[in-house]
């Protein structure tokens, strides 16, 4: 069993793992309060980092485990988001509770995952990427144009006044006080997101080290040999799409509730690429790597957004370069540098590192 | 030579690639519990026959009856499910998985845990997972590479990779084990060890179909041998007879024997 234990990700290396976990828990609890010192905007950034961890780990199942390059992942995110928006907003006058809509959104996204997966089963690599890219765009364009003849999605204006997540009288949108500590809306969402992220991490870990996970890995390694071993590659690949998609659907629902507003703009191709970049940059198939990738790629652009202007003023006394363009430039440069010097990702699994090392020989 | 019951019947199996007839109405029968050799010069259609049998190719003519049932071998995993396991001429292991993981993948077919089992890790799944590991360890022992269980498949020596591929195939609990040139590239010692292993597998109740170039190995190991040449079966008999068949000699040496 050594091989299995070896592969389990270790979040904090050290002799006493419980100490590491305690430390990690303390940091996780402290984050929203420390972030709040800089304003609620920073809490929201932290929330988005965690939402992206969730999304990236969902995509990791498809790309990292099963090796299917999916450039349309955001479509499932959109399906989940719109499911929530339509069923919990004044748009149709329906206000279902979140615990009905989130599973529904996950299920719908799952169906969309199978819909995308079924025709693309024979495709691999770049061909698959093109088809999934097209699929992502189709979904977005539908959201954009499904306002006539019947107004379903309200087109480019999007849907507003979406209900926040509410448990009885306890709403995630307002500030409330527990045990003398005041929690703002975003701070409450933060803890909800952390709980969801922990769930997706456990699911990822357990799937990886299971019969299904091995089948995915076998397909990634050699599809013909996997078939000869009796793996029904069609079903197992569809399963990867469906699993990944349902996580996207849940993330979409939470996104909807947290923002109170969705529009097709949030589900552009750029979003798919960003999520894929998180997986690849962090370390494909390696849970801690993917988490790191998600946090960096959400945090870095924001840090640059807030950091560049003061930096330029401090250095030159005035603004020389428009912060927005400089931000994307630095971001892009960072991506290129990481891929040049750490092609297996920032924190790859030992396995992935080996694959790349030997293919470079 | 007692008449053992039939395990596999191939009836006029045909396959062409464009204008090339790779297999031309090949019929043969394999009996339960025997080691059956399929030989022939390069390009004679041996591997094509294998691929049709294991569902990797779809044969255009003819059919297979395996264990009394007509094979609907339109997909390799179905062939594996009815009990036909194979190895590949150019070894196809999951290189970045450990030896034991490779064999564990072979257990996929005979185990059932799904997504919910994997996520919940319920007692049934844990028990099954334990059984998979134990069986994989046994099989690695059986083929004699248990010391390399936690090495990555691609770091094994060539002979060990062949053995691992056989262990992985055995993990699917086959009735028929089809080996595609298992001795290719092996030295004399390795070939001899392979012979002992294949004999053992057959003794333990698995019928073996062996494609081989090493005529000496085939003649020493197989009970019956079929010879393919240009996609046609030119001979099928016990090794002693096949060796003396003029068409076989001609096919191997080229031209007529003066």
Coordinates of C-alpha atoms in Angstrom, one line a residue:
Chain A
X1 CA 0.0 0.0 0.0
X2 CA 3.0 2.3 0.1
X3 CA 2.4 3.5 -3.4
X4 CA -0.9 4.8 -2.3
X5 CA 0.2 6.5 0.9
X6 CA 3.0 8.1 -1.0
X7 CA 0.6 9.6 -3.5
X8 CA -1.6 11.2 -0.9
X9 CA -1.0 15.0 -0.9
X10 CA 0.6 16.3 2.2
X11 CA -0.6 19.9 2.9
X12 CA 1.9 20.7 5.5
X13 CA 5.0 18.6 5.6
X14 CA 6.3 17.8 9.0
X15 CA 6.7 15.3 11.7
X16 CA 3.4 16.2 13.4
X17 CA 0.7 16.5 10.9
X18 CA -2.0 17.5 13.4
X19 CA 0.1 20.6 14.2
X20 CA 0.1 21.4 10.6
X21 CA -3.7 21.0 10.3
X22 CA -4.2 23.1 13.4
X23 CA -2.1 25.8 11.9
X24 CA -3.9 25.6 8.6
X25 CA -7.3 25.8 10.4
X26 CA -6.1 28.8 12.3
X27 CA -5.0 30.5 9.2
X28 CA -8.2 29.7 7.4
X29 CA -10.3 31.2 10.2
X30 CA -8.1 34.3 10.5
X31 CA -8.1 35.1 6.8
X32 CA -11.5 36.9 6.6
X33 CA -10.8 39.0 9.6
X34 CA -7.3 40.0 8.5
X35 CA -8.6 40.7 5.0
X36 CA -11.4 42.8 6.5
X37 CA -8.8 45.2 7.9
X38 CA -8.1 46.2 4.3
X39 CA -11.8 46.5 3.6
X40 CA -14.6 44.1 2.6
X41 CA -13.2 44.1 -0.9
X42 CA -10.4 42.0 0.3
X43 CA -12.7 39.5 1.9
X44 CA -14.5 39.3 -1.5
X45 CA -11.1 38.6 -3.2
X46 CA -10.5 35.8 -0.7
X47 CA -14.0 34.5 -1.4
X48 CA -13.3 34.4 -5.1
X49 CA -10.0 32.6 -4.5
X50 CA -11.8 29.9 -2.8
X51 CA -14.6 29.8 -5.4
X52 CA -11.8 29.4 -8.0
X53 CA -10.2 26.6 -5.9
X54 CA -13.5 24.9 -6.1
X55 CA -13.8 25.4 -9.9
X56 CA -10.1 24.4 -10.5
X57 CA -10.5 21.2 -8.5
X58 CA -13.6 20.4 -10.5
X59 CA -11.7 20.9 -13.8
X60 CA -8.8 19.0 -12.3
X61 CA -11.0 15.8 -12.4
X62 CA -11.4 16.3 -16.2
X63 CA -8.0 17.6 -17.2
X64 CA -5.7 16.4 -14.4
X65 CA -7.1 12.9 -13.8
X66 CA -8.7 11.8 -17.0
X67 CA -6.4 13.9 -19.2
X68 CA -9.3 15.4 -21.3
X69 CA -8.4 19.0 -22.3
X70 CA -11.6 21.0 -21.6
X71 CA -11.7 24.6 -22.7
X72 CA -15.4 25.1 -22.1
X73 CA -15.5 24.4 -18.5
X74 CA -17.1 27.7 -17.7
X75 CA -20.3 26.5 -19.5
X76 CA -21.1 24.3 -16.5
X77 CA -20.4 27.2 -14.2
X78 CA -22.8 29.3 -16.2
X79 CA -25.5 26.5 -16.1
X80 CA -25.2 26.4 -12.3
X81 CA -25.2 30.2 -12.0
X82 CA -28.3 30.6 -14.3
X83 CA -30.1 27.8 -12.6
X84 CA -29.8 29.6 -9.3
X85 CA -30.5 33.0 -10.8
X86 CA -33.8 31.8 -12.5
X87 CA -35.1 29.9 -9.5
X88 CA -34.3 32.4 -6.8
X89 CA -35.0 35.9 -8.2
X90 CA -37.9 38.2 -9.1
X91 CA -37.2 37.5 -12.8
X92 CA -39.7 34.6 -12.8
X93 CA -40.9 35.3 -9.3
X94 CA -39.7 32.0 -8.1
X95 CA -37.8 31.8 -4.8
X96 CA -36.7 28.3 -4.1
X97 CA -34.3 27.6 -1.2
X98 CA -30.7 27.1 -1.9
X99 CA -30.6 23.5 -0.8
X100 CA -33.1 22.7 -3.6
X101 CA -31.3 24.8 -6.3
X102 CA -27.7 23.9 -5.7
X103 CA -28.3 20.1 -6.2
X104 CA -30.5 20.9 -9.1
X105 CA -27.8 23.1 -10.7
X106 CA -25.3 20.4 -10.1
X107 CA -27.5 17.9 -11.7
X108 CA -28.2 20.1 -14.7
X109 CA -24.6 20.8 -15.2
X110 CA -23.9 17.1 -14.9
X111 CA -26.4 16.5 -17.8
X112 CA -24.6 19.2 -19.8
X113 CA -21.3 17.5 -19.0
X114 CA -22.6 14.3 -20.5
X115 CA -24.0 16.2 -23.5
X116 CA -20.6 17.7 -24.2
X117 CA -18.8 14.4 -23.4
X118 CA -20.9 12.1 -25.6
X119 CA -20.0 13.5 -29.0
X120 CA -16.4 14.1 -28.1
X121 CA -15.4 10.7 -26.8
X122 CA -13.2 9.8 -29.7
X123 CA -11.4 13.1 -29.7
X124 CA -8.2 13.9 -27.8
X125 CA -5.9 16.7 -27.1
X126 CA -6.2 19.7 -29.4
X127 CA -9.3 18.4 -31.2
X128 CA -11.1 17.9 -28.0
X129 CA -10.0 21.4 -26.9
X130 CA -11.6 23.0 -30.0
X131 CA -14.9 21.2 -29.5
X132 CA -15.1 22.1 -25.8
X133 CA -14.2 25.7 -26.6
X134 CA -17.1 25.8 -29.1
X135 CA -19.4 24.3 -26.5
X136 CA -18.5 26.9 -23.9
X137 CA -19.2 29.7 -26.4
X138 CA -22.5 28.2 -27.5
X139 CA -23.7 28.2 -23.9
X140 CA -22.6 31.8 -23.4
X141 CA -24.3 32.9 -26.6
X142 CA -27.5 31.2 -25.6
X143 CA -27.5 33.0 -22.3
X144 CA -26.9 36.2 -24.2
X145 CA -29.8 35.7 -26.7
X146 CA -32.4 33.7 -24.8
X147 CA -34.4 36.8 -24.1
X148 CA -36.7 36.4 -27.2
X149 CA -39.3 35.2 -28.1
X150 CA -39.7 34.2 -24.5
X151 CA -37.5 36.1 -22.0
X152 CA -35.7 33.3 -20.2
X153 CA -32.2 34.7 -19.4
X154 CA -32.9 38.4 -19.8
X155 CA -30.1 38.6 -22.4
X156 CA -27.0 40.7 -21.9
X157 CA -28.6 42.7 -19.1
X158 CA -28.4 39.6 -17.0
X159 CA -30.5 38.8 -13.9
X160 CA -30.5 41.0 -10.9
X161 CA -31.7 40.9 -7.3
X162 CA -30.9 37.2 -6.9
X163 CA -31.7 35.9 -3.4
X164 CA -28.7 35.4 -1.2
X165 CA -28.2 32.0 0.4
X166 CA -30.6 31.9 3.4
X167 CA -31.1 29.3 6.1
X168 CA -34.4 30.1 7.8
X169 CA -34.0 33.7 9.0
X170 CA -30.3 33.5 8.7
X171 CA -29.2 35.3 5.5
X172 CA -25.7 35.3 4.2
X173 CA -26.2 38.8 2.8
X174 CA -26.4 40.8 6.1
X175 CA -24.1 41.4 8.9
X176 CA -24.9 39.4 12.0
X177 CA -23.2 38.8 15.4
X178 CA -22.2 35.6 16.9
X179 CA -20.6 35.4 20.4
X180 CA -19.9 39.1 20.3
X181 CA -18.0 38.8 16.9
X182 CA -19.6 40.6 14.1
X183 CA -19.6 38.8 10.7
X184 CA -20.2 40.7 7.5
X185 CA -22.0 39.0 4.5
X186 CA -18.8 38.3 2.6
X187 CA -17.2 36.8 5.8
X188 CA -20.1 34.5 6.1
X189 CA -19.8 33.4 2.5
X190 CA -16.2 32.9 3.2
X191 CA -16.9 30.1 5.7
X192 CA -19.5 28.6 3.5
X193 CA -17.0 28.5 0.6
X194 CA -14.3 27.0 2.8
X195 CA -16.6 24.2 3.8
X196 CA -17.5 23.6 0.2
X197 CA -13.8 23.7 -0.8
X198 CA -12.9 21.2 1.9
X199 CA -15.7 18.9 0.5
X200 CA -14.3 19.1 -3.0
X201 CA -10.8 18.5 -1.8
X202 CA -11.9 15.3 0.0
X203 CA -13.8 14.2 -3.1
X204 CA -10.8 14.8 -5.3
X205 CA -8.5 12.9 -2.9
X206 CA -10.8 10.0 -2.6
X207 CA -11.6 9.7 -6.3
X208 CA -7.9 9.8 -7.1
X209 CA -7.2 6.9 -4.9
X210 CA -10.0 4.6 -6.1
X211 CA -11.0 2.2 -8.7
X212 CA -12.4 5.0 -10.8
X213 CA -9.4 7.2 -10.3
X214 CA -7.1 4.4 -11.4
X215 CA -9.3 3.9 -14.5
X216 CA -9.0 7.6 -15.3
X217 CA -5.2 7.5 -14.9
X218 CA -5.0 4.4 -17.1
X219 CA -7.0 6.1 -19.9
X220 CA -4.7 9.1 -19.6
X221 CA -1.6 6.8 -19.9
X222 CA -2.7 4.5 -22.7
X223 CA -6.3 4.4 -23.8
X224 CA -5.9 1.2 -25.9
X225 CA -4.3 -0.7 -23.1
X226 CA -7.0 0.6 -20.7
X227 CA -9.7 -0.8 -23.0
X228 CA -7.9 -4.1 -23.2
X229 CA -7.9 -4.2 -19.4
X230 CA -11.7 -4.2 -19.6
X231 CA -12.3 -0.5 -18.9
X232 CA -15.3 0.8 -20.6
X233 CA -13.5 4.0 -21.6
X234 CA -16.7 5.6 -22.9
X235 CA -18.5 5.5 -19.6
X236 CA -15.4 6.3 -17.5
X237 CA -14.7 9.4 -19.6
X238 CA -18.3 10.5 -19.4
X239 CA -18.1 10.1 -15.7
X240 CA -15.1 12.4 -15.6
X241 CA -17.0 15.1 -17.6
X242 CA -20.1 14.6 -15.4
X243 CA -18.2 14.9 -12.2
X244 CA -16.3 17.9 -13.2
X245 CA -19.4 19.6 -14.6
X246 CA -21.4 19.1 -11.4
X247 CA -18.7 20.8 -9.4
X248 CA -18.9 23.7 -11.9
X249 CA -22.6 23.8 -11.4
X250 CA -22.4 24.1 -7.6
X251 CA -19.7 26.8 -8.0
X252 CA -22.0 28.7 -10.4
X253 CA -24.9 28.6 -7.9
X254 CA -22.8 29.9 -5.1
X255 CA -21.4 32.6 -7.4
X256 CA -25.0 33.7 -8.3
X257 CA -26.1 33.9 -4.7
X258 CA -22.9 35.7 -3.6
X259 CA -23.0 38.3 -6.3
X260 CA -26.8 38.8 -6.5
X261 CA -26.3 39.3 -10.2
X262 CA -25.4 37.2 -13.2
X263 CA -24.8 38.1 -16.8
X264 CA -23.3 36.2 -19.8
X265 CA -20.2 38.4 -19.5
X266 CA -19.0 36.4 -16.4
X267 CA -18.8 33.3 -18.5
X268 CA -16.5 34.2 -21.3
X269 CA -13.8 32.0 -22.8
X270 CA -11.2 34.0 -20.8
X271 CA -12.8 32.5 -17.7
X272 CA -12.4 29.0 -18.9
X273 CA -8.8 29.7 -19.8
X274 CA -8.1 31.2 -16.4
X275 CA -9.4 28.1 -14.7
X276 CA -7.4 25.9 -16.9
X277 CA -4.4 28.0 -16.3
X278 CA -4.9 27.6 -12.6
X279 CA -4.8 23.8 -13.0
X280 CA -1.8 23.8 -15.3
X281 CA 0.2 26.4 -13.5
X282 CA -0.4 24.9 -10.1
X283 CA 0.4 21.4 -11.1
X284 CA -2.1 19.2 -13.0
X285 CA -3.6 16.4 -11.1
X286 CA -2.0 17.5 -7.8
X287 CA -4.5 18.9 -5.3
X288 CA -2.2 21.2 -3.3
X289 CA -0.7 22.5 -6.6
X290 CA -4.1 23.2 -8.1
X291 CA -5.1 25.1 -4.9
X292 CA -1.9 27.1 -5.1
X293 CA -2.6 27.9 -8.7
X294 CA -6.2 29.1 -8.0
X295 CA -5.1 31.3 -5.1
X296 CA -2.2 32.8 -7.1
X297 CA -4.2 33.5 -10.2
X298 CA -7.1 35.1 -8.3
X299 CA -4.9 36.9 -5.8
X300 CA -2.1 38.1 -8.1
X301 CA -4.2 40.2 -10.5
X302 CA -6.0 41.8 -7.5
X303 CA -2.8 42.5 -5.7
X304 CA -1.4 44.1 -8.8
X305 CA -4.5 46.1 -9.3
X306 CA -4.2 47.6 -5.8
X307 CA -0.4 47.7 -5.8
X308 CA 0.6 49.2 -9.1
X309 CA -0.8 52.7 -8.7
X310 CA 0.8 53.5 -5.3
X311 CA 4.0 51.9 -6.5
X312 CA 4.2 54.1 -9.6
X313 CA 3.4 57.2 -7.6
X314 CA 6.0 56.3 -5.1
X315 CA 8.7 55.6 -7.7
X316 CA 8.0 58.3 -10.2
X317 CA 5.6 60.7 -8.5
X318 CA 3.0 60.2 -11.2
X319 CA 1.3 57.5 -13.2
X320 CA 3.3 56.5 -16.3
X321 CA 1.6 53.3 -17.4
X322 CA -2.1 52.6 -17.2
X323 CA -2.4 50.2 -14.3
X324 CA -4.9 48.0 -16.0
X325 CA -2.7 47.2 -19.0
X326 CA 0.4 46.9 -16.9
X327 CA -1.5 44.5 -14.6
X328 CA -2.3 42.1 -17.5
X329 CA 1.2 42.4 -18.9
X330 CA 2.8 41.4 -15.6
X331 CA 0.2 38.6 -15.2
X332 CA 1.0 37.2 -18.6
X333 CA 4.7 37.5 -18.1
X334 CA 4.4 35.6 -14.8
X335 CA 2.5 32.8 -16.6
X336 CA 5.1 32.6 -19.4
X337 CA 8.0 32.5 -16.8
X338 CA 6.4 29.8 -14.7
X339 CA 5.7 27.6 -17.7
X340 CA 9.2 28.2 -19.0
X341 CA 11.0 27.3 -15.7
X342 CA 8.5 25.0 -14.1
X343 CA 6.8 23.2 -16.9
X344 CA 5.1 20.7 -14.6
X345 CA 3.6 23.5 -12.6
X346 CA 4.5 25.4 -9.4
X347 CA 3.8 22.4 -7.2
X348 CA 3.5 19.3 -9.3
X349 CA 2.9 15.8 -8.1
X350 CA 6.0 13.7 -8.2
X351 CA 4.4 11.7 -11.0
X352 CA 3.7 14.6 -13.3
X353 CA 7.2 15.9 -12.8
X354 CA 8.6 12.6 -13.9
X355 CA 6.4 12.4 -16.9
X356 CA 7.7 15.8 -18.1
X357 CA 11.2 15.1 -17.2
X358 CA 11.3 12.0 -19.2
X359 CA 9.5 13.3 -22.2
X360 CA 12.1 16.1 -22.3
X361 CA 14.9 13.6 -22.7
Chain B
X1 CA -3.8 -36.3 -27.4
X2 CA -7.2 -36.3 -25.8
X3 CA -10.0 -34.3 -27.4
X4 CA -10.5 -31.3 -25.1
X5 CA -13.6 -29.2 -25.4
X6 CA -13.5 -26.2 -27.7
X7 CA -12.9 -22.7 -26.2
X8 CA -12.6 -20.6 -29.3
X9 CA -13.7 -21.1 -32.8
X10 CA -12.8 -18.6 -35.5
X11 CA -15.0 -18.9 -38.6
X12 CA -13.6 -17.5 -41.9
X13 CA -12.5 -14.3 -40.2
X14 CA -11.6 -11.7 -42.8
X15 CA -10.2 -8.2 -42.5
X16 CA -8.8 -5.8 -45.1
X17 CA -7.2 -2.5 -45.0
X18 CA -8.0 -0.7 -48.2
X19 CA -7.0 -3.1 -50.9
X20 CA -4.8 -5.2 -48.7
X21 CA -6.3 -8.4 -47.5
X22 CA -4.8 -8.7 -44.0
X23 CA -6.9 -11.8 -43.1
X24 CA -8.4 -14.0 -45.7
X25 CA -11.1 -16.3 -44.3
X26 CA -9.0 -17.6 -41.4
X27 CA -10.7 -20.4 -39.4
X28 CA -9.1 -22.1 -36.5
X29 CA -10.2 -23.8 -33.2
X30 CA -8.5 -23.5 -29.8
X31 CA -9.3 -26.1 -27.2
X32 CA -9.7 -25.5 -23.5
X33 CA -6.5 -25.8 -21.6
X34 CA -4.0 -25.9 -24.4
X35 CA -1.2 -23.7 -25.5
X36 CA -2.0 -22.7 -29.1
X37 CA 0.7 -21.1 -31.3
X38 CA 0.0 -18.7 -34.1
X39 CA 3.1 -18.2 -36.2
X40 CA 4.0 -16.8 -39.6
X41 CA 6.4 -14.4 -41.3
X42 CA 6.2 -10.6 -40.7
X43 CA 3.0 -9.1 -42.0
X44 CA 1.3 -12.5 -42.2
X45 CA -1.7 -11.1 -40.3
X46 CA -1.1 -12.6 -36.8
X47 CA -1.5 -9.3 -34.9
X48 CA -4.5 -8.4 -37.1
X49 CA -6.1 -11.7 -36.1
X50 CA -5.4 -10.8 -32.5
X51 CA -6.9 -7.4 -32.8
X52 CA -10.1 -8.8 -34.4
X53 CA -10.4 -11.3 -31.6
X54 CA -9.9 -8.7 -28.9
X55 CA -12.3 -6.2 -30.4
X56 CA -9.7 -3.7 -31.3
X57 CA -10.5 -4.1 -35.0
X58 CA -13.9 -5.0 -36.5
X59 CA -13.6 -8.0 -38.8
X60 CA -15.5 -7.6 -42.1
X61 CA -16.2 -11.3 -42.5
X62 CA -16.6 -14.3 -40.3
X63 CA -17.2 -14.5 -36.6
X64 CA -15.8 -15.9 -33.4
X65 CA -17.5 -18.3 -31.0
X66 CA -16.0 -18.1 -27.6
X67 CA -16.9 -20.5 -24.9
X68 CA -20.1 -21.4 -26.8
X69 CA -21.3 -17.9 -27.3
X70 CA -20.8 -15.8 -30.4
X71 CA -18.5 -12.8 -29.7
X72 CA -20.0 -9.4 -30.2
X73 CA -16.5 -8.1 -30.0
X74 CA -17.2 -4.6 -31.2
X75 CA -15.3 -3.1 -28.2
X76 CA -12.2 -4.4 -26.5
X77 CA -13.6 -4.1 -23.0
X78 CA -16.4 -6.5 -24.0
X79 CA -13.8 -9.0 -25.2
X80 CA -12.1 -8.6 -21.8
X81 CA -15.4 -9.1 -20.0
X82 CA -16.1 -12.4 -21.6
X83 CA -12.7 -13.6 -20.7
X84 CA -10.2 -12.8 -23.4
X85 CA -7.1 -10.9 -22.1
X86 CA -4.2 -9.9 -24.1
X87 CA -0.7 -8.4 -24.1
X88 CA 0.7 -6.2 -26.8
X89 CA 3.6 -6.7 -29.2
X90 CA 5.0 -3.3 -28.3
X91 CA 4.5 -3.4 -24.5
X92 CA 1.7 -1.1 -23.5
X93 CA 1.9 -0.5 -19.8
X94 CA 0.7 2.5 -17.8
X95 CA 4.3 3.7 -17.5
X96 CA 3.7 6.4 -14.9
X97 CA 1.8 4.0 -12.6
X98 CA 3.6 1.6 -10.3
X99 CA 3.7 -2.1 -11.1
X100 CA 1.1 -2.9 -8.5
X101 CA -1.2 -0.1 -9.8
X102 CA -1.0 -1.5 -13.3
X103 CA -2.2 -4.9 -12.0
X104 CA -4.9 -3.1 -9.9
X105 CA -6.2 -1.5 -13.1
X106 CA -6.6 -5.0 -14.4
X107 CA -9.0 -5.8 -11.5
X108 CA -11.3 -3.0 -12.7
X109 CA -13.4 -5.4 -14.7
X110 CA -14.1 -7.7 -11.8
X111 CA -14.8 -5.1 -9.2
X112 CA -17.6 -2.7 -8.8
X113 CA -17.0 0.4 -6.7
X114 CA -18.4 3.5 -8.3
X115 CA -18.1 7.2 -7.6
X116 CA -20.3 7.0 -4.5
X117 CA -18.3 4.2 -3.1
X118 CA -15.1 6.0 -3.8
X119 CA -16.2 9.2 -2.2
X120 CA -17.9 7.7 0.8
X121 CA -15.3 5.0 1.4
X122 CA -18.0 2.7 2.8
X123 CA -17.0 -0.7 4.3
X124 CA -17.9 -2.5 1.0
X125 CA -15.6 -0.3 -1.0
X126 CA -12.7 -0.5 1.6
X127 CA -13.1 -4.3 1.6
X128 CA -13.0 -4.4 -2.2
X129 CA -10.0 -2.1 -2.4
X130 CA -8.2 -4.4 0.1
X131 CA -9.1 -7.4 -2.0
X132 CA -7.8 -5.6 -5.1
X133 CA -4.5 -4.9 -3.5
X134 CA -4.1 -8.4 -2.2
X135 CA -4.9 -10.0 -5.6
X136 CA -2.5 -7.6 -7.3
X137 CA 0.2 -8.6 -4.9
X138 CA -0.5 -12.3 -5.5
X139 CA -0.3 -11.8 -9.2
X140 CA 3.0 -10.0 -9.0
X141 CA 4.3 -12.9 -6.9
X142 CA 3.0 -15.3 -9.5
X143 CA 4.9 -13.7 -12.3
X144 CA 7.9 -13.2 -10.1
X145 CA 8.2 -9.4 -9.9
X146 CA 6.8 -8.6 -6.5
X147 CA 10.0 -7.0 -5.4
X148 CA 9.3 -4.3 -8.0
X149 CA 5.7 -3.7 -6.9
X150 CA 6.2 -0.1 -6.1
X151 CA 8.5 0.8 -8.9
X152 CA 7.1 2.7 -11.8
X153 CA 6.2 0.4 -14.7
X154 CA 8.5 2.3 -17.1
X155 CA 11.5 1.8 -14.8
X156 CA 11.2 -2.0 -15.0
X157 CA 13.5 -4.0 -17.1
X158 CA 12.2 -5.2 -20.4
X159 CA 11.6 -8.8 -19.3
X160 CA 9.9 -7.5 -16.1
X161 CA 7.7 -5.3 -18.2
X162 CA 6.6 -8.3 -20.2
X163 CA 5.8 -10.1 -17.0
X164 CA 3.9 -7.2 -15.6
X165 CA 1.8 -7.0 -18.7
X166 CA 1.0 -10.7 -18.3
X167 CA 0.1 -10.1 -14.6
X168 CA -2.2 -7.2 -15.6
X169 CA -3.9 -9.4 -18.2
X170 CA -4.3 -12.3 -15.7
X171 CA -5.9 -9.8 -13.3
X172 CA -9.0 -9.7 -15.5
X173 CA -9.5 -13.4 -14.8
X174 CA -9.3 -14.5 -18.4
X175 CA -10.2 -17.9 -19.9
X176 CA -8.0 -17.2 -22.8
X177 CA -4.7 -15.3 -22.5
X178 CA -3.5 -14.0 -25.8
X179 CA 0.2 -13.2 -25.9
X180 CA 1.5 -11.1 -28.8
X181 CA 5.2 -12.0 -29.3
X182 CA 6.0 -12.1 -25.6
X183 CA 9.6 -13.3 -26.3
X184 CA 10.4 -10.5 -28.7
X185 CA 13.7 -8.9 -27.8
X186 CA 14.4 -11.4 -25.0
X187 CA 17.7 -13.2 -24.5
X188 CA 17.9 -17.0 -24.1
X189 CA 17.6 -17.0 -20.3
X190 CA 14.6 -14.6 -20.3
X191 CA 12.9 -16.7 -23.0
X192 CA 13.4 -19.9 -21.0
X193 CA 11.9 -18.2 -17.9
X194 CA 9.0 -17.0 -20.0
X195 CA 8.4 -20.6 -21.2
X196 CA 8.2 -21.8 -17.6
X197 CA 5.8 -19.0 -16.8
X198 CA 3.5 -19.7 -19.7
X199 CA 3.5 -23.4 -18.9
X200 CA 2.5 -22.6 -15.4
X201 CA -0.3 -20.3 -16.5
X202 CA -1.7 -23.1 -18.7
X203 CA -1.4 -25.6 -15.9
X204 CA -3.4 -23.3 -13.7
X205 CA -6.3 -23.5 -16.1
X206 CA -5.9 -20.6 -18.5
X207 CA -5.8 -21.4 -22.2
X208 CA -3.0 -19.6 -24.0
X209 CA -2.9 -18.2 -27.5
X210 CA 0.7 -17.4 -28.4
X211 CA 1.9 -15.4 -31.3
X212 CA 5.6 -15.8 -31.7
X213 CA 8.5 -15.4 -34.0
X214 CA 10.7 -17.6 -31.9
X215 CA 9.9 -20.9 -33.7
X216 CA 11.9 -22.9 -31.2
X217 CA 9.9 -21.5 -28.3
X218 CA 6.6 -22.2 -30.1
X219 CA 7.6 -25.7 -31.1
X220 CA 8.6 -26.5 -27.6
X221 CA 5.7 -25.0 -25.8
X222 CA 2.6 -25.3 -28.0
X223 CA 0.3 -28.3 -28.3
X224 CA -1.0 -27.2 -31.7
X225 CA 0.2 -24.5 -34.1
X226 CA -1.4 -22.6 -36.9
X227 CA 0.7 -20.9 -39.6
X228 CA -0.5 -17.7 -41.3
X229 CA 1.0 -16.4 -44.5
X230 CA -0.3 -13.4 -46.4
X231 CA -3.4 -13.5 -44.3
X232 CA -4.2 -17.1 -45.0
X233 CA -4.0 -20.1 -42.8
X234 CA -1.7 -22.5 -44.5
X235 CA -1.4 -25.1 -41.9
X236 CA -2.7 -26.1 -38.5
X237 CA -1.4 -29.2 -36.6
X238 CA 0.8 -30.4 -33.9
X239 CA 4.3 -28.9 -34.0
X240 CA 6.1 -32.0 -35.3
X241 CA 3.8 -32.0 -38.4
X242 CA 3.9 -28.3 -39.0
X243 CA 7.7 -28.2 -39.0
X244 CA 7.8 -30.6 -41.9
X245 CA 5.0 -29.0 -43.9
X246 CA 6.4 -27.9 -47.3
X247 CA 4.2 -24.8 -47.5
X248 CA 5.4 -23.7 -44.1
X249 CA 9.0 -24.1 -45.0
X250 CA 8.4 -22.3 -48.2
X251 CA 6.7 -19.4 -46.4
X252 CA 9.5 -19.0 -43.9
X253 CA 12.4 -19.5 -46.2
X254 CA 10.9 -17.9 -49.3
X255 CA 10.6 -19.5 -52.7
X256 CA 10.4 -23.2 -53.2
X257 CA 12.8 -25.6 -51.5
X258 CA 14.9 -27.2 -54.0

